[in-house]
Amino acid sequence: MKRPTIADVAQRAGVSKGAVSYALNGQPGVSEATRQRILAIATEIGFSRSSAARALSAATAGAIGLALCRPARTLGVEPFFMALISGVEAELSSRSYALTLQVVADPDAEIAVYRRWWGERRVDGVLVCDLRTDDSRIPALEQLQLPAVVIGGPGGTGELASLWSDDAAALTETVEYLVALGHRRIARVAGLPDLRHTEIRTEAFAAVCRRLGLVDAVTVWSDYTGEEGGRATRRLLSSANRPTAVVYDNDVMAIAGLSVAQEMGLTVPGDLSIVAWDDSPLCRLVHPPLTALGRDIPAYGAHAARQLLAVVAGQPAGRVQDETPHLTPRGSTAPPRVR
Amino acid sequence: MKRPTIADVAQRAGVSKGAVSYALNGQPGVSEATRQRILAIATEIGFSRSSAARALSAATAGAIGLALCRPARTLGVEPFFMALISGVEAELSSRSYALTLQVVADPDAEIAVYRRWWGERRVDGVLVCDLRTDDSRIPALEQLQLPAVVIGGPGGTGELASLWSDDAAALTETVEYLVALGHRRIARVAGLPDLRHTEIRTEAFAAVCRRLGLVDAVTVWSDYTGEEGGRATRRLLSSANRPTAVVYDNDVMAIAGLSVAQEMGLTVPGDLSIVAWDDSPLCRLVHPPLTALGRDIPAYGAHAARQLLAVVAGQPAGRVQDETPHLTPRGSTAPPRVR
DNA sequence: CTGAAAGCGCTTACAG
DNA sequence: CTGAAAGCGCTTACAG
């Protein structure tokens, strides 16, 4: 099947290629009647502009890039990324932008991808995930002047645009809720320590525990996998002065923690309260369903995409705050049973 | 930062743009010494070819497309797609191909996306997921002559290339295993009925149950969500002659089923054995860990990508069989407790 | 082995 | 409001 070109449309319409281009782009230069006729013909013969030709002459790729830097096994299990991507996608496709995805092994590889994308003019901008402490990707992107929106912060995003949510407030609210239930020994199973949001949560956790006088507050580090989350839980629950509540940095670890508690003969929430971060459907899959900190992830992705498109269009890079995660209490939290 | 072009490289090397192009493409037309010098200069000044210019002149997009047709909520929870994508990605990026992703609402929207991608020359080929019974995407792709590999089958893939795994054999093995344990009342919670692989599994289930004389074998339909999977399980377990074993079409429904069983006071595996399809890390997250039918999904994705690239390169469309899912027995299956 | 030139399909000043 | 033409950055026959 031969692909129709702009010349085919022009010929059919009896106008020049330039006129067709103006009509397609909604620019002045053609009368409204002509524009309508041209558009009708384009639709009729199933014409779509070559993205390559368009990119070459208009110097716009019509695509944005997302590089995911996590090992394949973590990527698969956490619903977070798919939810984010579906939101990004919804926003992009409504504006006829494509999403180019790449899985990378580490931040250096990710920088190399950005450099290549920039050189190839393959994307108009990128969405940056998993902001780290002292993140080498930030200066690299600034140097390339590749439009970018960092999903993360606040802080550590340099001159780049960013979209962040107030994890500190969410964590503080959670601890206050647990304390209100009567908990005094609260532990936290954190994600990777070099991620910026882990750091933010860790600081907030320390601050609220200090303020509320929780001396036994302990944070243990993990890597978001169920395996590690389970192991960390086993360690916490085996300690002499075991916690009566644990807050997990993602849902997968929380589910693993629940299963470890049950395996050790503890009742949830009687002996142990559990709170998960990221309220995916997984939290409602288990018994008891997990109390979780959640927010609308697809909306977050859509928001980031919209912001990136604005930056691509030349608007100044801003630091935008998204919805704060809110706590949905379910069956996994209750007052601690006296022992 | 100004992006270097092929002309910059040519000038630095003191050769023509054509020579640089030949050197970059590994084609004859330049001496080995010149080629090395050109490549060194290209690396030195950080040159990458414009994907747009390349696509326009070489008529190759350097990208393949993947349209995902599932509601956002299902997409997020099932680890299957992320695992598949990571495998696809690994194969593509090793060959410098990009992956263009799009989430669509239904098959018609998906066909529209294919048509647009084709018109825009945005992708060189597509990977087709979730093959349906009498799938309208197949004739549409055949008509467009857009290179494609259908992930699914056997059967129903028209003249297109396809990659399939023998789900019938896997399900048969599973039922035989359960019968060997002593189960006689086996139920199956199936995925969406119009998916080709659901149909294949349903037929295989009916066949093996007939062969082994299991008169109480029952299949109930669901939609892959935990919610529906849980509901289906509740229905099954409330029936007078409730099954002693249930096979689920994905891991999410199996986990929901486990939780429903526990909530109804049944012991797994004592009162009920559970088998999950798709052996993701989720299966090892719960207690007891789930016996599951699994295979290497990233490898499956990589295999499909490799096959698509071959089709794009002009090789004939074949029907390739991938690894058959194998059963990994864990704590959720045992001989039925006599009652 | 190398160079000059046409062409891929658009966009966009520039004249009319 | 419209047309003719240059140009985006490559690839690829075609001469030398």
XYZ file of C-alpha atoms (C1' of nucleotides) in Angstrom:
710
model
C 0.000 0.000 0.000
C 1.465 3.300 -1.082
C 1.496 5.914 1.651
C -0.107 9.195 0.631
C 2.108 12.273 0.919
C 1.344 15.907 1.239
C 1.805 16.182 -2.517
C -1.053 13.761 -3.099
C -3.328 15.855 -0.942
C -2.190 19.044 -2.675
C -2.816 17.613 -6.096
C -6.283 16.353 -5.212
C -7.161 19.687 -3.674
C -5.644 21.644 -6.521
C -3.423 23.684 -4.217
C 0.274 23.844 -3.402
C 2.019 21.643 -0.846
C 2.568 24.750 1.247
C -1.145 25.406 1.427
C -1.747 21.864 2.624
C 0.887 22.316 5.305
C -0.724 25.530 6.506
C -4.127 23.901 6.568
C -2.810 20.934 8.538
C -1.056 23.122 11.065
C -3.979 25.451 11.548
C -1.900 28.394 10.463
C -3.006 31.457 8.518
C -2.304 31.349 4.840
C -5.376 29.501 3.604
C -9.012 30.477 3.606
C -11.305 28.623 5.937
C -13.138 27.041 3.028
C -9.914 25.781 1.487
C -8.714 24.504 4.832
C -11.859 22.466 5.300
C -11.617 21.053 1.825
C -7.976 20.105 2.343
C -8.636 18.467 5.700
C -11.543 16.523 4.241
C -9.374 15.218 1.431
C -6.589 14.314 3.842
C -8.971 12.283 5.959
C -10.539 10.734 2.896
C -7.302 9.350 1.498
C -6.018 8.404 4.958
C -3.153 10.825 4.998
C -0.888 11.251 8.028
C 2.170 13.418 7.883
C 5.480 11.605 7.919
C 6.807 12.058 11.427
C 10.331 11.943 10.028
C 9.847 14.700 7.485
C 8.020 16.735 10.029
C 10.698 16.254 12.629
C 13.390 17.139 10.142
C 11.886 20.350 8.892
C 10.083 21.539 11.988
C 12.880 20.449 14.314
C 10.400 18.755 16.609
C 10.367 15.034 17.240
C 6.741 14.710 18.270
C 7.843 12.335 20.980
C 8.954 12.489 24.552
C 11.278 10.024 26.244
C 11.100 8.047 29.441
C 14.107 6.084 30.621
C 13.418 3.626 33.406
C 16.369 2.771 35.554
C 15.434 -0.233 37.620
C 16.292 -3.906 37.371
C 13.742 -5.809 35.296
C 12.460 -7.779 38.281
C 11.621 -4.718 40.378
C 10.067 -2.976 37.403
C 7.668 -5.771 36.754
C 6.164 -6.101 40.192
C 5.606 -2.543 41.219
C 2.389 -1.278 39.718
C 3.650 2.270 40.107
C 5.388 2.604 36.752
C 2.653 1.140 34.643
C 0.161 3.430 36.322
C 2.450 6.394 35.743
C 3.007 5.458 32.128
C -0.684 5.055 31.433
C -1.251 8.573 32.724
C 1.634 10.015 30.733
C 0.337 8.244 27.680
C -3.201 9.494 28.020
C -1.970 13.075 28.077
C 0.510 12.627 25.249
C -1.747 10.832 22.845
C -4.447 13.442 23.251
C -1.874 15.847 21.859
C -0.548 13.402 19.258
C 2.777 12.975 20.963
C 4.435 9.585 21.066
C 6.125 8.035 24.077
C 9.560 6.523 23.614
C 10.487 4.119 26.360
C 13.873 2.773 27.303
C 14.940 0.540 30.170
C 18.464 1.298 31.386
C 20.806 -0.418 33.803
C 22.155 2.519 35.797
C 22.290 6.328 35.885
C 25.347 6.467 33.629
C 23.600 4.414 30.998
C 20.612 6.689 31.405
C 22.741 9.759 30.765
C 24.140 8.078 27.689
C 20.602 7.485 26.464
C 19.727 11.144 27.000
C 22.823 12.169 25.103
C 21.929 9.874 22.238
C 18.294 10.964 22.168
C 19.461 14.548 22.097
C 21.920 13.898 19.273
C 19.380 11.930 17.310
C 16.726 14.597 17.992
C 14.565 11.613 18.791
C 12.608 13.208 21.609
C 11.582 16.759 22.397
C 11.993 16.266 26.104
C 12.268 13.701 28.843
C 10.565 12.698 32.056
C 13.057 11.885 34.801
C 12.084 9.356 37.470
C 13.645 8.148 40.709
C 15.476 11.318 41.642
C 18.593 10.519 43.650
C 20.619 12.364 46.194
C 23.209 14.373 44.289
C 21.845 13.111 41.011
C 24.352 13.171 38.133
C 21.534 13.204 35.598
C 20.501 16.731 36.554
C 23.692 18.546 35.480
C 23.934 16.305 32.420
C 20.454 17.321 31.291
C 21.119 20.963 32.069
C 24.229 20.857 29.949
C 22.406 19.256 27.045
C 19.587 21.744 27.421
C 17.209 18.907 26.763
C 13.771 19.917 28.079
C 12.995 17.836 31.138
C 10.609 17.445 34.007
C 11.932 15.727 37.090
C 9.344 13.654 38.866
C 10.538 14.124 42.406
C 11.796 16.542 44.982
C 11.449 19.066 46.397
C 15.104 19.905 46.177
C 17.924 18.455 44.144
C 16.387 19.244 40.789
C 18.746 22.057 39.805
C 17.341 24.413 37.221
C 15.070 21.766 35.758
C 11.319 21.781 35.971
C 9.971 19.398 38.581
C 6.784 17.869 39.872
C 6.730 16.763 43.467
C 4.344 15.625 46.129
C 4.639 16.267 49.819
C 5.765 12.879 51.087
C 6.954 14.417 54.329
C 3.451 15.604 55.176
C 1.959 12.244 54.236
C 4.385 10.330 56.414
C 3.860 12.703 59.311
C 0.113 12.238 59.067
C 0.579 8.467 59.074
C 2.736 8.430 62.178
C 0.328 10.735 63.968
C -2.507 8.392 63.062
C -0.645 5.367 64.411
C 0.204 7.208 67.603
C -3.428 8.219 67.966
C -4.310 4.522 67.775
C -1.957 3.978 70.681
C 1.224 2.821 68.984
C 4.542 3.842 70.521
C 6.987 1.488 68.821
C 6.780 2.252 65.114
C 9.249 1.007 62.529
C 9.710 1.937 58.926
C 10.949 -0.276 56.089
C 12.435 2.194 53.666
C 13.262 1.925 49.984
C 16.655 2.483 48.415
C 18.543 4.987 50.569
C 20.018 7.000 47.737
C 16.654 7.962 46.322
C 15.679 11.496 47.149
C 12.180 10.658 48.291
C 13.512 7.980 50.626
C 15.724 10.617 52.176
C 12.820 13.039 52.524
C 10.648 10.407 54.159
C 13.468 9.365 56.471
C 13.962 12.917 57.672
C 10.240 13.434 58.153
C 9.967 10.171 60.047
C 12.813 11.116 62.367
C 11.321 14.553 62.929
C 7.814 13.419 63.786
C 9.058 10.616 66.032
C 11.250 13.062 67.900
C 8.410 15.495 68.262
C 6.031 12.819 69.556
C 8.675 11.310 71.805
C 8.837 7.923 70.100
C 12.253 6.747 71.221
C 11.999 3.298 69.682
C 11.418 4.522 66.152
C 13.662 2.616 63.790
C 14.197 2.754 60.043
C 15.614 -0.218 58.148
C 16.625 -0.033 54.520
C 15.471 -2.261 51.755
C 15.249 -2.241 47.963
C 11.503 -2.333 47.235
C 11.499 -6.075 46.480
C 9.184 -8.377 48.363
C 12.112 -10.568 49.273
C 14.015 -7.805 51.019
C 10.867 -6.361 52.519
C 10.058 -9.733 54.038
C 13.570 -10.153 55.367
C 13.548 -6.711 56.970
C 10.207 -7.499 58.576
C 11.492 -10.795 59.963
C 14.412 -8.963 61.516
C 12.178 -6.299 63.047
C 9.709 -8.793 64.459
C 12.468 -10.945 65.937
C 13.939 -8.112 67.986
C 13.406 -8.040 71.744
C 11.364 -4.880 71.668
C 9.500 -5.491 68.457
C 7.422 -2.736 66.875
C 3.642 -2.772 67.003
C 3.359 -0.951 63.688
C 5.418 -0.896 60.514
C 5.227 1.602 57.674
C 6.533 0.326 54.328
C 7.860 2.448 51.489
C 5.893 0.506 48.881
C 3.018 -1.904 48.595
C 5.014 -4.921 47.525
C 7.156 -4.846 50.670
C 4.075 -4.293 52.812
C 2.431 -7.396 51.397
C 5.586 -9.394 51.967
C 5.684 -8.030 55.510
C 2.097 -9.093 56.126
C 2.895 -12.576 54.979
C 5.993 -12.763 57.215
C 3.975 -11.608 60.223
C 1.333 -14.251 59.596
C 4.008 -16.883 59.098
C 5.497 -15.924 62.477
C 2.137 -16.423 64.118
C 1.354 -12.754 64.629
C -2.103 -11.394 63.979
C -2.569 -8.350 61.803
C -3.714 -5.875 63.001
C -3.921 -7.287 66.546
C -0.225 -7.849 67.071
C 1.041 -5.708 64.260
C -0.347 -2.799 62.267
C 0.826 -2.370 58.693
C 0.746 0.682 56.452
C 1.760 0.552 52.793
C 2.957 3.374 50.585
C 1.444 3.329 47.058
C -2.147 2.304 47.262
C -2.356 -0.025 44.290
C -5.051 -2.677 43.868
C -2.560 -5.106 45.407
C -3.388 -3.642 48.808
C -6.982 -4.796 48.516
C -5.952 -8.225 47.291
C -4.656 -9.505 50.591
C -6.356 -10.334 53.863
C -6.661 -8.101 55.793
C -6.620 -5.391 53.151
C -3.828 -2.931 53.762
C -4.125 0.559 55.089
C -2.243 2.590 52.510
C -0.927 5.971 51.517
C -2.119 6.613 48.041
C -2.742 9.111 45.368
C -3.829 9.173 41.762
C -0.719 7.945 39.956
C -2.093 8.157 36.394
C -3.082 11.761 37.145
C 0.440 12.374 38.423
C 1.840 11.046 35.152
C -0.585 13.113 33.110
C 0.348 16.169 35.111
C 4.053 15.570 34.477
C 3.459 15.077 30.765
C 1.478 18.297 30.540
C 4.220 20.146 32.355
C 6.887 18.723 30.076
C 4.960 19.737 26.983
C 4.789 23.280 28.386
C 8.550 23.306 28.927
C 9.061 21.979 25.409
C 6.878 24.818 24.170
C 9.289 27.232 25.819
C 7.562 28.045 29.059
C 9.822 28.616 32.050
C 10.726 25.619 34.165
C 8.627 25.645 37.310
C 8.483 23.548 40.421
C 4.968 22.273 40.672
C 3.428 20.531 43.627
C 1.064 17.651 42.990
C -1.525 16.136 45.302
C -0.274 15.003 48.717
C -0.683 11.253 49.316
C -3.562 10.556 51.665
C -4.106 7.725 54.073
C -6.839 5.185 53.444
C -7.359 3.151 56.607
C -8.288 -0.487 56.024
C -8.101 -3.669 57.997
C -4.365 -3.753 58.622
C -4.259 -1.021 61.257
C -5.818 -0.979 64.719
C -4.897 -0.119 68.290
C -2.096 -2.366 69.507
C -3.216 -5.303 71.614
C -1.821 -4.948 75.127
C 0.692 -7.589 75.966
C 24.374 23.352 22.694
C 24.590 22.959 18.931
C 24.051 19.423 17.734
C 26.788 18.146 15.451
C 25.661 16.990 12.015
C 27.191 14.670 9.513
C 28.657 17.729 7.789
C 30.638 18.612 10.917
C 32.128 15.156 11.021
C 32.910 15.276 7.296
C 34.621 18.619 7.587
C 36.737 17.542 10.551
C 37.725 14.355 8.790
C 38.344 16.116 5.508
C 35.967 13.844 3.589
C 32.542 14.137 1.997
C 29.261 13.656 3.841
C 28.704 10.556 1.740
C 31.918 9.032 3.027
C 30.842 9.636 6.602
C 27.513 7.993 5.914
C 29.218 4.934 4.444
C 31.561 4.733 7.397
C 28.697 4.993 9.878
C 26.674 2.334 8.120
C 29.563 -0.074 7.776
C 29.152 -0.081 4.031
C 31.857 -0.364 1.381
C 32.961 2.898 -0.120
C 35.598 3.967 2.403
C 38.931 2.444 3.323
C 39.208 0.804 6.714
C 41.653 3.465 7.877
C 39.312 6.276 6.872
C 36.374 4.525 8.470
C 38.196 4.280 11.788
C 39.233 7.895 11.632
C 35.693 8.993 10.867
C 34.201 6.902 13.652
C 36.755 8.260 16.107
C 35.892 11.824 15.192
C 32.182 11.101 15.421
C 32.607 9.717 18.918
C 34.889 12.556 19.881
C 32.443 15.307 19.010
C 29.492 13.334 20.349
C 27.762 12.893 17.034
C 24.574 10.841 16.671
C 22.685 10.747 13.436
C 19.381 12.549 13.366
C 16.771 9.840 13.563
C 14.441 12.032 11.533
C 16.830 12.595 8.647
C 17.743 8.961 8.707
C 14.140 7.856 8.741
C 13.300 10.195 5.906
C 16.059 9.157 3.556
C 16.459 5.528 4.493
C 12.731 4.979 4.894
C 13.232 3.250 8.202
C 11.918 4.617 11.478
C 14.369 2.903 13.782
C 11.534 2.206 16.143
C 8.963 -0.452 16.726
C 5.536 0.062 18.224
C 3.633 -1.587 21.015
C -0.011 -0.703 21.610
C -1.427 -1.906 24.886
C -5.152 -2.386 24.935
C -6.188 -2.798 28.537
C -7.824 -0.506 31.046
C -5.264 1.407 33.084
C -6.153 -0.379 36.291
C -5.554 -3.876 34.925
C -2.381 -2.751 33.205
C -0.832 -1.513 36.373
C -1.296 -4.535 38.542
C -0.301 -7.326 36.258
C 3.466 -7.682 36.230
C 3.222 -9.446 32.887
C 3.436 -6.393 30.641
C 6.311 -4.696 32.374
C 8.263 -7.941 32.263
C 7.444 -8.327 28.589
C 8.408 -4.757 27.838
C 11.714 -5.026 29.656
C 12.586 -8.035 27.502
C 11.504 -6.321 24.298
C 13.519 -3.297 25.279
C 16.685 -5.229 26.034
C 16.626 -6.738 22.579
C 15.748 -3.496 20.802
C 18.260 -1.259 22.493
C 21.074 -3.686 21.784
C 20.240 -3.032 18.139
C 19.645 0.688 18.610
C 15.944 0.466 17.991
C 13.555 2.559 20.013
C 10.293 1.377 21.504
C 7.193 3.494 20.972
C 4.451 2.735 23.428
C 0.802 3.596 23.277
C -2.070 2.720 25.582
C -5.369 2.336 23.743
C -8.941 1.885 24.875
C -10.169 -0.821 22.539
C -9.266 -2.798 19.404
C -10.721 -0.175 17.080
C -8.597 2.540 18.661
C -5.649 0.212 18.356
C -6.257 -0.242 14.640
C -6.478 3.536 14.287
C -3.109 3.827 16.005
C -1.590 1.271 13.614
C -2.993 3.180 10.682
C -1.555 6.420 11.990
C 1.834 4.912 12.779
C 1.905 3.482 9.302
C 0.987 6.804 7.692
C 3.477 8.690 9.801
C 6.130 6.029 9.116
C 6.710 6.268 12.826
C 7.482 2.608 13.411
C 8.987 -0.128 11.281
C 6.763 -2.780 12.760
C 4.520 -3.641 15.668
C 4.152 -6.221 18.367
C 0.556 -7.336 18.836
C -0.597 -8.497 22.271
C -3.763 -10.087 23.630
C -4.845 -11.935 20.531
C -8.605 -12.266 20.410
C -10.981 -14.714 18.845
C -11.670 -13.456 15.333
C -9.351 -10.501 15.869
C -10.077 -7.510 13.648
C -6.509 -6.243 14.067
C -5.113 -9.107 12.010
C -6.779 -8.260 8.654
C -6.162 -4.555 9.316
C -2.437 -5.137 9.722
C -2.333 -7.440 6.728
C -3.981 -4.785 4.626
C -1.551 -2.107 5.772
C 1.345 -4.476 5.183
C 2.835 -3.170 8.387
C 5.386 -5.728 9.634
C 4.017 -7.382 12.756
C 4.550 -10.213 15.173
C 1.514 -11.463 17.014
C 2.265 -12.597 20.532
C -0.248 -15.374 20.829
C -1.811 -18.322 19.146
C -1.502 -20.878 17.765
C -4.213 -20.076 15.287
C -6.017 -16.888 14.428
C -2.937 -14.999 13.356
C -3.657 -14.947 9.617
C -0.611 -14.464 7.462
C 1.231 -12.559 10.178
C 4.268 -13.795 12.015
C 3.518 -15.096 15.477
C 5.126 -16.289 18.657
C 3.177 -18.678 20.831
C 3.580 -20.934 23.788
C 1.791 -24.177 24.395
C -0.704 -23.171 27.064
C -2.783 -26.255 26.380
C 0.099 -28.533 27.342
C 0.825 -26.478 30.457
C -2.771 -26.602 31.631
C -3.008 -30.306 30.935
C 0.109 -30.930 32.985
C -1.346 -28.905 35.832
C -4.632 -30.781 35.937
C -2.800 -34.102 35.793
C -0.656 -32.981 38.723
C -3.690 -32.003 40.772
C -5.387 -35.301 39.980
C -2.223 -37.139 40.985
C -2.443 -35.354 44.343
C -5.923 -36.767 44.704
C -8.126 -33.888 43.574
C -11.330 -34.721 41.728
C -13.224 -31.443 41.921
C -11.131 -28.884 40.100
C -12.341 -25.451 39.053
C -10.779 -22.858 36.825
C -11.109 -19.089 37.081
C -10.528 -17.951 33.526
C -9.553 -14.577 32.099
C -11.496 -12.625 29.515
C -13.385 -15.109 27.333
C -12.720 -13.417 24.008
C -8.955 -13.718 24.307
C -7.545 -16.454 22.165
C -5.392 -17.958 24.901
C -8.348 -18.121 27.256
C -10.188 -20.079 24.625
C -7.227 -22.415 24.132
C -6.942 -23.030 27.859
C -10.663 -23.575 28.181
C -10.634 -26.211 25.477
C -7.602 -27.921 26.963
C -9.190 -27.889 30.403
C -12.382 -29.440 29.109
C -10.431 -32.066 27.198
C -8.206 -33.184 30.045
C -11.101 -33.221 32.531
C -13.130 -35.364 30.165
C -10.205 -37.697 29.640
C -9.604 -38.086 33.363
C -13.280 -38.392 34.130
C -13.577 -35.257 36.244
C -17.298 -34.607 35.999
C -17.346 -31.683 38.391
C -14.852 -29.571 36.450
C -16.169 -26.059 36.116
C -14.830 -22.917 34.446
C -15.964 -19.475 35.558
C -15.063 -16.329 33.671
C -13.433 -13.261 35.066
C -11.464 -10.260 33.837
C -8.007 -10.674 35.420
C -8.704 -8.168 38.204
C -8.306 -9.182 41.825
C -11.803 -7.979 42.541
C -13.429 -10.260 39.987
C -11.082 -13.111 40.827
C -12.061 -12.854 44.469
C -15.752 -12.727 43.616
C -15.499 -15.781 41.380
C -13.696 -17.649 44.153
C -16.356 -16.736 46.707
C -18.997 -18.087 44.381
C -17.102 -21.318 43.797
C -16.411 -21.891 47.463
C -20.013 -21.239 48.444
C -21.403 -23.941 46.188
C -22.674 -27.163 47.664
C -20.055 -29.298 46.038
C -17.149 -26.879 46.277
C -13.899 -27.593 44.467
C -10.781 -28.760 46.308
C -8.501 -27.066 43.816
C -8.724 -23.934 41.694
C -6.536 -22.957 38.766
C -6.420 -19.211 38.030
C -5.599 -17.603 34.708
C -3.274 -15.055 36.301
C -1.412 -14.411 39.515
C -3.442 -11.432 40.664
C -6.692 -13.411 40.682
C -4.959 -16.314 42.427
C -3.798 -14.051 45.228
C -7.266 -12.610 45.573
C -8.610 -16.163 45.630
C -6.206 -17.137 48.396
C -7.333 -14.219 50.459
C -11.014 -15.062 49.942
C -10.395 -18.653 50.981
C -8.671 -17.543 54.173
C -11.400 -15.044 54.875
C -13.968 -17.865 54.568
C -12.042 -19.884 57.096
C -10.600 -22.389 54.665
C -7.011 -23.541 54.948
C -4.749 -23.433 51.928
C -3.642 -26.000 50.887
C -5.522 -28.221 53.357
C -9.028 -27.307 52.254
C -8.164 -25.748 48.953
C -5.255 -26.022 46.555
C -4.445 -22.993 44.414
C -2.479 -22.752 41.182
C -1.640 -19.423 39.548
C -0.830 -18.742 35.944
C 2.091 -16.277 35.464
C 4.735 -16.934 38.039
C 5.636 -13.372 39.014
C 7.330 -12.451 42.285
C 3.834 -11.754 43.623
C 3.340 -15.500 43.982
C 6.168 -15.702 46.519
C 4.915 -12.677 48.404
C 1.919 -14.335 49.986
C 1.579 -17.034 52.578
C 1.561 -19.806 51.585
C 3.537 -19.047 48.430
C 1.598 -20.011 45.334
C 2.217 -22.969 43.097
C 2.421 -21.371 39.677
C 2.746 -21.911 35.969
C 5.560 -19.737 34.786
C 8.046 -19.001 32.129
C 10.663 -16.420 31.345
C 8.549 -13.452 30.255
C 11.442 -11.051 29.494
C 12.934 -13.769 27.293
C 9.556 -14.115 25.589
C 9.560 -10.385 24.886
C 13.128 -10.454 23.635
C 12.250 -13.374 21.400
C 9.292 -11.498 19.939
C 11.396 -8.388 19.322
C 14.060 -10.412 17.567
C 11.441 -12.049 15.398
C 9.872 -8.701 14.523
C 13.221 -7.257 13.523
C 13.700 -10.241 11.223
C 10.316 -9.627 9.625
C 11.159 -5.944 9.239
C 14.377 -7.013 7.521
C 12.273 -8.870 5.001
C 12.422 -12.421 6.259
C 9.281 -14.505 5.771
C 6.697 -14.454 8.531
C 6.989 -17.627 10.589
C 5.042 -19.115 13.443
C 7.520 -19.679 16.210
C 6.921 -21.652 19.366
C 8.397 -20.329 22.588
C 9.039 -22.180 25.839
C 6.063 -24.027 27.357
C 5.065 -22.720 30.804
C 6.178 -25.101 33.515
C 4.691 -25.787 36.901
C 6.571 -24.736 40.032
C 4.950 -26.436 43.029
C 4.984 -24.368 46.214
C 2.989 -24.305 49.412
C -0.450 -23.683 47.936
C -1.004 -27.198 46.570
C -1.306 -30.471 48.479
C -3.509 -33.571 48.571
C -7.060 -32.623 49.533
C -7.922 -33.144 53.180
C -10.647 -35.798 53.450
C -13.902 -34.412 54.750
C 38.018 4.308 -2.933
C 35.909 9.225 -3.156
C 32.988 13.393 -4.425
C 28.957 15.879 -6.104
C 24.139 15.725 -6.345
C 19.487 14.210 -6.102
C 15.954 13.005 -3.155
C 13.176 11.538 1.138
C 8.413 14.654 2.758
C 7.665 18.015 5.173
C 7.873 23.498 6.977
C 8.520 28.211 6.406
C 10.117 32.604 5.099
C 9.616 35.156 0.787
C 7.424 37.023 -3.236
C 3.368 37.757 -5.637
C -4.791 34.418 0.439
C -1.503 31.526 -2.633
C 2.717 29.625 -5.090
C 7.578 28.601 -5.829
C 11.677 27.478 -3.525
C 15.041 26.683 -0.063
C 16.239 23.884 3.570
C 16.121 20.312 7.541
C 20.249 16.078 7.753
C 20.700 12.228 6.190
C 21.249 8.031 2.242
C 22.330 6.356 -2.116
C 22.893 5.672 -6.877
C 26.051 7.767 -10.191
C 30.314 9.489 -12.044
C 35.062 9.910 -11.562
